[in-house]
Amino acid sequence: MPPYARIPALAALTLGLLAGLGSRPAASAPAPSPSAPPSPRPAFHADRTYDAVAVPVRLRIPALHVDSPVQTLGLRADGTIAVPSRTDVAGWYDQGPRPGQPGPAVILGHVDSTTGPGIFIGLAAVRPGTTVRIDRSDGTYAAFRITHISRVPKVEFPTDVVYAPTLDPTLRLVTCGGSFDRSRGSYRDNVIAFADPA
Amino acid sequence: MWKHGKGQLWRVLPLLCTGLLFLTPVQPRVQVAHAALAPADLAIRFEALLGQHSVLAADLMRSRIRGDDDFVQAANTALGRNTKDMAALVGQLFGTGTADKFSPLWSEHIVELVAYAGALAARDDKAKGDALHELTEYEVELGDFFAGASHGRLSPAAARQAVVAHVGHLTGQADAYAAGDYATADDLYRMGYQHTYDLGLTLAEALLPAADAATLREPLWRLRSQLGKLLAEHAVLVEDLTRAAVTNTPDFAASGDMINGNTRDLAAAMDTLFGPAAARQFQSLWADHVEQLVAYAQGNKDSARTAMAGIERKLGTFLSGATGERIATGRLTAALQQHDTMLMRHADAYAGKDYATAHDVAYQTYQEMFDLARTMADAFGASVAARLPRGGAQTGYGGMATVVAARPQTGFDGMATVVASSPRPGR
């Protein structure tokens, strides 16, 4: 219908309806309809279970040659996040979402040890588009694709952006970066890789 | 349509009904006036109205297929109200010029959707083809309109694809419904709702200024939007199920599957926020809530009403606890009581064939659940935030400090361009 004809047509039709209201015809040949009541009344049972996503057990990032079991991590007494006990193993923050369920799952890995590279030594240089696969305890897996990398001072760590709950099934990989503060024995920055479902 | 509709009044029904959109005054009971709200707030309400459009359009098409003309009238009035509310928000968000162009385009695609349903009811393949042809034209026009309004941020192809998907969900569910394939019809009903709701975010991100669009991606705003989608959908689907329960129709089982899907999604959301144990507890209470509403619709009113009162108290206590009592138990219980009362009123009105009241109540219930979801999202978010890790992670010991310091410098702006380097073994 050409645009110039639309509004006049609608107005004319409306006036027609107002004039003829009450003589609206029924459908000439009704399609199969649920209007015929069967009997007896069926029972309804609401679901009381849902598909809970299993916990992660292995992290694979082929582009970084990462293939590691996954530890579980909680909080330290001071409220900071615990870190993996080994520098060659990744750790999943188990107070947050599991990878692949709604929400941001967070996996940590060391960038180095005191003598050599850690599991996430290459994370800061990873290309957007890199695939990350998480194997889960029930044999399933979740695949993600890194969208962007950020480096941020630890004193300005964006807790909200990394951990705060949404229902988007995302993944964040976190390690250290920037310069090393010898006096504190700590890197000054964190590197965060943000990933969406592949 | 005129050229194909001579002598058959049913064919002009969709146009007649939509003509009423322009003349029938909006019922004043539930006002949607959000002039003082921030753009992000308006945007998530726009998302909710788009989702509501999808289910109201599907309901209207289904009633047209059934030949239930009284329901058609009431559903059409509700859809007209939704269109008016949406146009008002479009005006506030994107300007009156955009709203002026949006309203007729949007109304006209509804006309053709109803024409499509009418053709299905009459098993008139030619009329169905004509409606599809018109819909295809509107898909292009609507897509181009959205793309133009975005000033290049949304490509015409992407915009058209979104509109095509929206129309496809609605025509697909109508096809399946007309064929008596209620499982497929209801799968598409849910998909259509979710897609159209999310279309609101796509449009808002494309049409709003960059700073406002970025706000919509902040975790709190995402949670508000996403919880709103799930809880408002709950209201829609429980109404669909209670309507099927009232009339004991063959789509009852499929409708039950549909609300169960929503309940599972809500439980999964609770798992994300509070863990699996809390999710299981929530789902058990929520399942009781839905079952009692169905029991009410099936005629067991007294026992259902009594059971619902107990469930409201338990759910209120549970949810208040989840928020760390950021929302008091009494306030939540009262909100849940209001929700149940509205759903019972809807079922009663539908049983009495007072479809105007049923739609009026359903419209209000949808908005109230969206508003409740926003309140809960804020409280849930604050509750979760209180136990998040503090500060950064100590994930390095300095053994590779020279190499690590030489990595590309990127700021925390989400726009980092990372220069490729040779990856080295992680261990």
XYZ file of C-alpha atoms in Angstrom:
625
model
C 0.000 0.000 0.000
C 1.583 3.290 -1.007
C 2.334 5.602 1.917
C 0.044 8.396 0.701
C -2.935 6.046 0.829
C -2.419 4.622 4.281
C -3.794 7.130 6.724
C -6.882 8.081 4.654
C -7.613 4.399 4.232
C -7.326 3.778 7.959
C -9.568 6.702 8.766
C -12.181 5.642 6.228
C -12.152 2.119 7.486
C -12.510 3.240 11.048
C -15.565 5.284 10.201
C -16.931 2.252 8.442
C -16.413 0.165 11.518
C -18.055 2.714 13.758
C -21.070 2.750 11.441
C -21.316 -0.998 11.147
C -20.238 -2.150 14.547
C -22.282 -5.079 15.718
C -22.526 -6.709 12.351
C -18.939 -7.944 12.379
C -18.907 -11.318 10.678
C -17.296 -14.359 12.100
C -14.520 -16.065 10.193
C -15.978 -17.746 7.155
C -14.044 -20.974 7.644
C -12.402 -21.220 11.041
C -9.081 -22.959 11.142
C -8.451 -25.742 13.643
C -9.042 -24.038 16.936
C -8.500 -24.798 20.588
C -11.970 -23.541 21.369
C -13.610 -26.967 21.643
C -13.191 -28.018 25.258
C -11.891 -31.515 25.817
C -12.324 -33.237 29.132
C -11.346 -33.963 31.837
C -9.293 -30.996 33.074
C -5.601 -31.718 32.591
C -3.170 -31.403 35.439
C -0.335 -28.917 35.365
C 2.993 -29.662 37.000
C 5.435 -26.811 37.272
C 9.085 -27.666 36.681
C 11.094 -27.892 39.858
C 14.491 -28.432 38.290
C 16.587 -26.495 35.815
C 19.665 -27.273 33.761
C 22.412 -26.269 36.143
C 25.739 -25.720 34.385
C 28.532 -27.968 35.695
C 31.713 -26.616 37.231
C 34.783 -26.018 35.046
C 37.587 -28.543 35.194
C 39.902 -27.608 32.320
C 40.889 -24.504 30.400
C 42.123 -24.637 26.826
C 43.426 -21.676 24.815
C 45.167 -23.197 21.807
C 46.563 -19.862 20.597
C 48.424 -19.493 23.905
C 49.284 -23.196 24.194
C 47.266 -23.265 27.395
C 45.781 -26.600 28.431
C 45.345 -26.631 32.173
C 43.228 -28.106 34.916
C 41.144 -25.559 36.783
C 41.325 -25.013 40.520
C 38.534 -23.398 42.500
C 39.181 -20.031 44.129
C 37.365 -18.161 46.847
C 38.099 -15.036 48.826
C 40.977 -14.353 51.166
C 40.321 -13.082 54.666
C 41.032 -9.522 53.504
C 38.327 -9.713 50.861
C 40.685 -9.999 47.889
C 40.382 -12.884 45.506
C 42.497 -15.964 46.141
C 44.926 -16.973 43.409
C 45.914 -20.365 41.998
C 48.340 -22.259 44.162
C 50.537 -23.025 41.163
C 51.685 -20.693 38.433
C 51.007 -23.246 35.715
C 47.374 -23.856 36.670
C 44.299 -21.668 36.158
C 41.725 -20.953 38.867
C 38.005 -20.263 38.671
C 36.324 -17.871 41.124
C 33.703 -20.218 42.521
C 31.565 -17.572 44.233
C 30.546 -16.342 40.795
C 28.901 -17.919 37.756
C 30.219 -21.117 36.196
C 31.476 -20.667 32.619
C 28.560 -20.871 30.203
C 25.794 -20.127 32.676
C 24.234 -16.663 32.657
C 26.650 -14.128 34.117
C 30.364 -13.304 34.068
C 32.575 -16.278 34.916
C 36.067 -15.286 36.067
C 39.244 -17.353 35.634
C 42.611 -16.272 36.996
C 46.103 -17.331 36.015
C 49.584 -16.208 36.968
C 51.623 -14.290 34.471
C 54.846 -15.648 35.916
C 56.577 -17.285 38.842
C 59.732 -15.981 40.493
C 61.799 -17.760 37.884
C 59.774 -18.191 34.685
C 56.523 -17.779 32.808
C 53.118 -18.524 34.245
C 50.120 -19.913 32.473
C 48.861 -16.476 31.336
C 52.218 -15.069 30.196
C 50.780 -14.506 26.730
C 47.364 -13.153 27.715
C 48.177 -9.459 27.317
C 49.148 -9.994 23.698
C 46.331 -12.274 22.683
C 44.369 -11.293 19.583
C 40.684 -10.459 19.768
C 38.856 -13.418 18.278
C 41.009 -15.963 20.064
C 38.997 -18.997 21.115
C 38.826 -20.169 24.721
C 37.325 -23.515 25.655
C 36.262 -24.568 29.125
C 35.676 -28.254 29.800
C 33.164 -28.996 32.527
C 32.807 -31.776 35.052
C 29.863 -33.363 33.250
C 31.743 -33.752 29.965
C 30.237 -30.683 28.341
C 32.199 -27.585 27.397
C 31.655 -23.898 26.795
C 33.444 -22.001 24.030
C 34.177 -18.297 24.129
C 35.820 -15.768 21.855
C 37.928 -12.966 23.279
C 36.523 -9.582 22.336
C 39.051 -7.201 23.864
C 41.887 -6.880 26.331
C 42.364 -4.192 28.932
C 45.183 -3.335 31.324
C 44.287 -1.404 34.415
C 46.097 -0.373 37.622
C 45.223 -2.735 40.463
C 44.290 0.206 42.616
C 41.606 1.051 40.064
C 40.491 -2.498 39.399
C 37.014 -2.389 37.777
C 35.267 -4.811 40.101
C 31.889 -3.857 38.725
C 32.764 -4.523 35.103
C 34.570 -7.780 35.832
C 32.400 -9.407 38.487
C 29.068 -7.616 38.798
C 26.149 -9.827 37.843
C 24.343 -9.675 34.566
C 22.657 -12.580 32.832
C 24.980 -12.440 29.821
C 27.019 -15.683 29.721
C 30.459 -14.123 29.466
C 34.004 -14.968 30.562
C 36.820 -12.860 31.985
C 40.437 -14.020 32.155
C 42.581 -12.121 34.629
C 46.321 -11.964 35.192
C 49.015 -9.422 36.091
C 50.657 -6.916 33.808
C 52.581 -3.670 33.604
C 55.634 -2.927 35.656
C 56.741 -4.928 38.661
C 56.968 -3.186 42.033
C 59.979 -4.855 43.666
C 59.295 -3.247 47.010
C 55.837 -4.800 47.187
C 56.648 -7.947 45.244
C 53.680 -7.313 42.999
C 52.804 -6.147 39.513
C 51.102 -2.770 39.434
C 48.454 -3.676 36.876
C 46.003 -6.386 35.991
C 45.324 -7.569 32.466
C 41.738 -8.571 31.758
C 40.577 -10.444 28.681
C 36.834 -10.157 28.032
C 35.176 -12.980 26.121
C 31.684 -13.674 24.778
C 30.153 -17.018 23.833
C 31.644 -18.310 20.583
C -5.633 -5.119 0.587
C -8.610 -3.295 -0.839
C -8.234 -4.856 -4.204
C -8.497 -8.318 -2.692
C -11.088 -7.665 -0.069
C -14.180 -6.572 -1.910
C -17.323 -8.135 -0.581
C -15.649 -9.893 2.334
C -15.859 -7.807 5.436
C -13.616 -10.037 7.528
C -10.705 -9.063 5.361
C -10.941 -5.448 6.350
C -11.243 -6.263 10.032
C -7.560 -5.749 10.684
C -7.664 -2.332 9.091
C -10.835 -1.452 10.898
C -9.347 -2.488 14.166
C -6.150 -0.640 13.579
C -8.109 2.391 12.524
C -9.426 2.372 16.043
C -5.895 2.831 17.277
C -6.123 6.373 16.062
C -9.567 7.159 17.403
C -10.121 5.155 20.564
C -8.992 7.012 23.647
C -6.388 5.232 25.704
C -7.794 3.918 28.928
C -6.527 6.244 31.592
C -6.063 3.767 34.428
C -2.468 2.915 33.789
C -0.471 5.869 32.714
C 2.950 5.520 31.225
C 4.500 8.896 31.815
C 8.226 8.815 32.184
C 9.160 12.353 31.242
C 11.590 12.721 34.128
C 13.401 9.437 33.555
C 16.940 9.136 32.259
C 17.478 7.911 28.694
C 18.654 4.510 29.900
C 15.490 4.114 31.967
C 13.361 5.075 29.004
C 15.329 2.675 26.840
C 14.710 -0.374 29.015
C 11.020 0.556 29.144
C 11.137 0.699 25.356
C 12.561 -2.835 25.399
C 9.700 -3.971 27.637
C 7.078 -2.376 25.408
C 8.579 -4.055 22.366
C 8.424 -7.421 24.102
C 4.847 -6.732 25.096
C 4.033 -5.812 21.506
C 5.187 -9.237 20.362
C 2.926 -11.166 22.735
C -0.061 -8.877 22.225
C 0.296 -9.198 18.457
C 0.546 -12.978 18.759
C -2.534 -13.074 21.000
C -4.430 -10.901 18.553
C -3.458 -13.117 15.628
C -4.459 -16.251 17.511
C -7.849 -14.865 18.426
C -8.337 -13.899 14.793
C -7.521 -17.470 13.786
C -10.007 -18.799 16.353
C -12.663 -16.433 15.086
C -13.058 -15.067 18.611
C -14.107 -11.567 17.614
C -14.704 -10.229 21.101
C -11.190 -11.211 22.097
C -9.907 -9.679 18.856
C -11.428 -6.344 19.815
C -9.940 -6.360 23.300
C -6.545 -7.560 22.118
C -6.524 -4.889 19.443
C -7.270 -2.196 21.995
C -4.404 -3.434 24.167
C -2.092 -3.492 21.185
C -3.128 0.030 20.270
C -2.353 1.152 23.783
C 1.046 -0.489 23.552
C 1.721 1.272 20.262
C 0.755 4.629 21.749
C 2.976 4.050 24.774
C 5.817 3.006 22.529
C 5.414 6.019 20.267
C 5.509 8.278 23.328
C 8.779 6.696 24.430
C 10.218 6.898 20.931
C 9.430 10.598 21.005
C 11.174 11.075 24.334
C 14.162 8.974 23.378
C 14.751 9.827 19.760
C 12.717 12.978 19.077
C 9.225 13.771 17.899
C 10.211 13.641 14.250
C 11.291 10.055 14.641
C 8.147 9.237 16.615
C 5.920 10.778 13.953
C 7.431 8.508 11.335
C 7.521 5.497 13.620
C 3.851 5.380 14.621
C 2.202 4.842 11.229
C 4.885 2.437 10.078
C 4.532 0.394 13.228
C 0.738 0.392 13.119
C 0.726 -0.721 9.522
C 2.813 -3.792 10.126
C 0.244 -4.752 12.766
C -2.488 -4.356 10.150
C -0.762 -6.811 7.880
C -0.063 -9.279 10.673
C -3.770 -9.379 11.465
C -4.560 -9.677 7.771
C -2.213 -12.636 7.675
C -4.026 -14.263 10.586
C -7.357 -13.596 8.918
C -6.139 -15.303 5.795
C -5.060 -18.297 7.840
C -8.482 -18.445 9.483
C -10.176 -18.396 6.100
C -7.609 -20.736 4.566
C -7.237 -18.202 1.803
C -3.811 -18.697 0.301
C -4.125 -15.702 -1.970
C -4.926 -13.361 0.900
C -2.089 -14.902 2.879
C 0.275 -14.243 -0.014
C -0.945 -10.672 -0.258
C -0.387 -10.117 3.445
C 3.092 -11.603 3.199
C 3.842 -9.331 0.276
C 2.749 -6.304 2.282
C 4.734 -7.491 5.281
C 7.824 -7.840 3.145
C 7.393 -4.248 2.027
C 7.039 -3.071 5.612
C 10.080 -5.054 6.660
C 12.124 -3.031 4.208
C 10.492 0.256 5.172
C 10.805 -0.339 8.904
C 14.374 -1.552 8.563
C 15.331 1.447 6.480
C 13.585 3.736 8.943
C 15.534 2.348 11.896
C 18.792 2.399 9.955
C 18.180 5.991 8.875
C 17.345 7.101 12.397
C 20.603 5.578 13.635
C 22.653 7.792 11.281
C 24.733 4.887 10.111
C 25.245 3.071 13.395
C 22.790 0.366 12.360
C 23.138 -0.903 8.817
C 20.004 -1.260 6.692
C 20.774 -4.962 6.299
C 21.028 -5.518 10.053
C 17.906 -3.477 10.718
C 15.922 -5.348 8.088
C 17.160 -8.665 9.416
C 15.865 -7.762 12.872
C 12.455 -6.774 11.512
C 12.299 -9.875 9.296
C 12.977 -12.059 12.320
C 10.258 -10.291 14.287
C 7.695 -10.774 11.537
C 8.873 -14.345 11.009
C 8.282 -15.245 14.635
C 4.762 -13.841 14.537
C 3.724 -15.357 11.213
C 5.399 -18.632 12.165
C 3.573 -18.926 15.449
C 0.323 -18.113 13.659
C 0.974 -20.815 11.053
C 1.629 -23.393 13.741
C -1.332 -22.294 15.838
C -3.668 -22.525 12.863
C -2.370 -26.022 12.178
C -2.948 -27.084 15.779
C 0.799 -27.465 16.409
C 0.737 -25.642 19.711
C 4.190 -26.749 20.829
C 5.800 -25.075 17.820
C 3.489 -22.095 18.108
C 4.489 -21.548 21.707
C 8.188 -22.051 21.050
C 7.955 -19.253 18.498
C 5.828 -17.178 20.869
C 8.648 -17.188 23.435
C 11.339 -16.656 20.829
C 9.378 -13.767 19.392
C 9.009 -12.140 22.789
C 12.680 -12.478 23.627
C 13.878 -11.334 20.228
C 11.602 -8.307 20.126
C 12.494 -7.341 23.697
C 16.183 -7.508 22.785
C 15.504 -5.577 19.592
C 14.794 -2.659 21.912
C 18.382 -2.752 23.149
C 19.725 -2.951 19.604
C 17.678 0.055 18.572
C 18.473 2.048 21.699
C 22.189 1.403 21.289
C 22.024 2.498 17.681
C 19.821 5.543 18.089
C 20.875 6.999 21.440
C 23.934 9.213 21.942
C 27.052 7.135 22.588
C 27.199 7.908 26.310
C 23.605 6.803 26.870
C 24.142 3.695 24.769
C 27.196 2.828 26.863
C 25.137 3.186 30.026
C 22.842 0.447 28.783
C 25.822 -1.938 28.751
C 26.679 -1.299 32.383
C 26.050 -4.371 34.536
C 23.277 -2.840 36.616
C 21.350 -1.695 33.553
C 21.800 -5.070 31.901
C 20.469 -6.794 35.010
C 17.493 -4.450 35.192
C 16.691 -5.166 31.574
C 17.225 -8.910 31.801
C 15.293 -9.477 35.021
C 12.545 -7.284 33.608
C 12.405 -9.499 30.544
C 12.072 -12.688 32.575
C 9.574 -11.435 35.149
C 7.372 -9.574 32.693
C 7.389 -12.690 30.512
C 6.307 -14.692 33.544
C 3.221 -12.496 33.825
C 2.414 -12.941 30.145
C 2.903 -16.698 30.154
C 1.020 -17.388 33.346
C -1.890 -15.442 31.875
C -1.695 -17.513 28.727
C -1.742 -20.689 30.798
C -4.610 -19.608 32.999
C -6.630 -18.667 29.910
C -6.059 -22.176 28.576
C -6.946 -23.568 31.997
C -10.171 -21.568 32.204
C -11.404 -22.854 28.875
C -9.672 -26.233 29.065
C -8.354 -25.959 25.549
C -5.934 -28.264 23.716
C -3.096 -25.734 23.854
C -2.955 -26.132 27.638
C -0.022 -28.569 27.668
C 2.076 -26.458 25.289
C 1.294 -23.351 27.301
C 2.403 -25.204 30.439
C 5.682 -26.068 28.753
C 6.114 -22.426 27.893
C 5.745 -21.147 31.459
C 7.989 -23.960 32.661
C 10.674 -22.702 30.315
C 10.382 -19.260 31.852
C 10.493 -20.729 35.370
C 13.667 -22.635 34.536
C 15.221 -19.453 33.172
C 14.298 -17.584 36.334
C 15.836 -20.334 38.459
C 19.004 -20.179 36.364
C 19.127 -16.429 36.951
C 18.825 -16.986 40.698
C 21.668 -19.496 40.444
C 23.813 -16.823 38.805
C 23.022 -14.366 41.551
C 22.896 -16.531 44.656
C 24.093 -20.031 43.777
C 22.437 -23.376 43.102
C 20.974 -23.977 46.558
C 19.130 -20.672 46.543
C 18.011 -21.296 42.984
C 16.466 -24.626 43.926
C 14.667 -23.100 46.873
C 13.372 -20.267 44.713
C 12.212 -22.583 41.949
C 10.248 -24.755 44.360
C 8.387 -21.729 45.709
C 7.881 -20.269 42.248
C 6.546 -23.581 40.958
C 4.025 -23.626 43.804
C 2.998 -20.096 42.851
C 2.326 -21.023 39.218
C 0.536 -24.266 40.092
C -1.828 -22.507 42.463
C -2.687 -19.881 39.865
C -3.590 -22.662 37.449
C -5.622 -24.404 40.150
C -7.480 -21.135 40.711
C -8.236 -20.812 37.007
C -9.490 -24.393 36.951
C -12.034 -23.587 39.625
C -10.325 -24.510 42.899
C -10.507 -20.931 44.031
C -10.697 -21.113 47.816
C -7.945 -23.655 48.309
C -5.736 -21.919 45.748
C -6.241 -18.530 47.356
C -5.288 -19.914 50.759
C -2.233 -21.679 49.367
C -1.141 -18.555 47.494
C -1.187 -16.481 50.654
C 1.288 -18.869 52.250
C 3.483 -18.914 49.166
C 3.532 -15.127 49.011
C 4.842 -14.976 52.578
C 7.496 -17.620 51.932
C 8.600 -16.010 48.679
C 8.627 -12.585 50.265
C 10.825 -13.889 53.068
C 13.117 -15.708 50.663
C 13.560 -12.776 48.293
C 14.024 -10.280 51.096
C 16.735 -12.520 52.502
C 18.382 -12.723 49.109
C 18.567 -8.955 48.988
C 20.097 -8.826 52.442
C 16.800 -7.228 53.517
C 17.448 -4.303 51.213
C 13.796 -4.822 50.390
C 11.706 -5.586 53.468
C 9.828 -8.871 53.634
C 6.548 -7.065 54.090
C 7.051 -4.942 51.006
C 7.939 -7.913 48.862
C 5.072 -9.982 50.209
C 2.676 -7.158 49.428
C 4.057 -6.885 45.894
C 3.581 -10.609 45.393
C 0.061 -10.418 46.805
C -0.706 -7.668 44.325
C 0.743 -9.795 41.527
C -1.422 -12.790 42.470
C -4.496 -10.635 42.901
C -4.043 -9.203 39.436
C -3.551 -12.620 37.905
C -6.683 -13.929 39.627
C -8.622 -10.897 38.399
C -7.364 -11.607 34.909
C -8.501 -15.231 35.110
C -11.907 -14.209 36.463
C -12.419 -11.607 33.768
C -11.407 -14.046 31.074
C -13.721 -16.715 32.463
C -16.522 -14.154 32.375
C -15.642 -13.268 28.784
C -14.920 -9.721 29.906
C -11.938 -9.533 27.609
C -11.546 -5.776 27.896
C -10.991 -6.051 31.643
C -8.778 -9.090 31.185
C -6.525 -7.177 28.815
C -6.555 -4.084 30.980
C -5.460 -6.124 33.989
C -2.866 -8.008 31.949
C -1.406 -4.746 30.667
C -1.076 -3.381 34.166
C 0.344 -6.654 35.501
C 3.031 -6.638 32.828
C 4.127 -3.135 33.764
C 4.043 -3.893 37.475
C 6.220 -6.964 37.055
C 8.692 -4.974 34.997
C 8.822 -2.317 37.695
C 9.188 -4.946 40.435
C 12.006 -6.538 38.462
C 13.821 -3.216 38.362
C 13.513 -2.836 42.104
C 14.711 -6.375 42.669
C 17.581 -6.031 40.189
C 18.882 -3.066 42.144
C 18.614 -4.899 45.452
C 20.031 -8.156 44.064
C 22.889 -6.262 42.443
C 23.724 -4.475 45.668
C 23.519 -7.726 47.619
C 25.910 -9.482 45.249
C 28.217 -6.460 45.038
C 28.682 -6.526 48.808
C 30.466 -9.861 48.595
C 32.517 -9.382 45.434
C 36.328 -9.533 45.621
C 38.022 -6.289 46.566
C 40.811 -4.879 44.425
C 42.915 -6.588 41.808
C 44.404 -10.062 41.682
C 47.966 -10.887 42.769
C 48.771 -13.150 39.883
C 52.471 -12.667 39.329
C 55.825 -12.959 41.095
C 58.135 -10.944 38.858
C 60.251 -13.657 37.303
C 59.355 -12.414 33.825
C 59.010 -8.743 34.774
C 61.060 -7.477 31.842
C 58.975 -9.383 29.334
C 55.687 -8.516 31.023
C 56.498 -4.808 31.179
C 57.191 -4.807 27.437
C 53.649 -5.954 26.639
C 51.501 -3.408 24.779
C 50.045 -0.672 26.925
C 46.269 -0.648 26.782
C 43.889 1.490 28.753
C 40.709 0.374 30.408
C 38.387 1.573 27.761
C 37.341 -1.645 26.165
C 38.802 -0.420 22.909
C 42.284 -1.762 23.244
C 43.981 -2.825 20.046
C 46.375 -5.546 20.931
C 49.420 -6.009 18.757
C 50.103 -9.607 17.924
C 53.129 -11.181 19.423
C 54.530 -14.657 19.477
C 52.648 -16.597 22.072
C 54.864 -18.654 24.269
C 54.057 -21.699 26.268
C 52.174 -20.990 29.429
C 54.281 -23.381 31.374
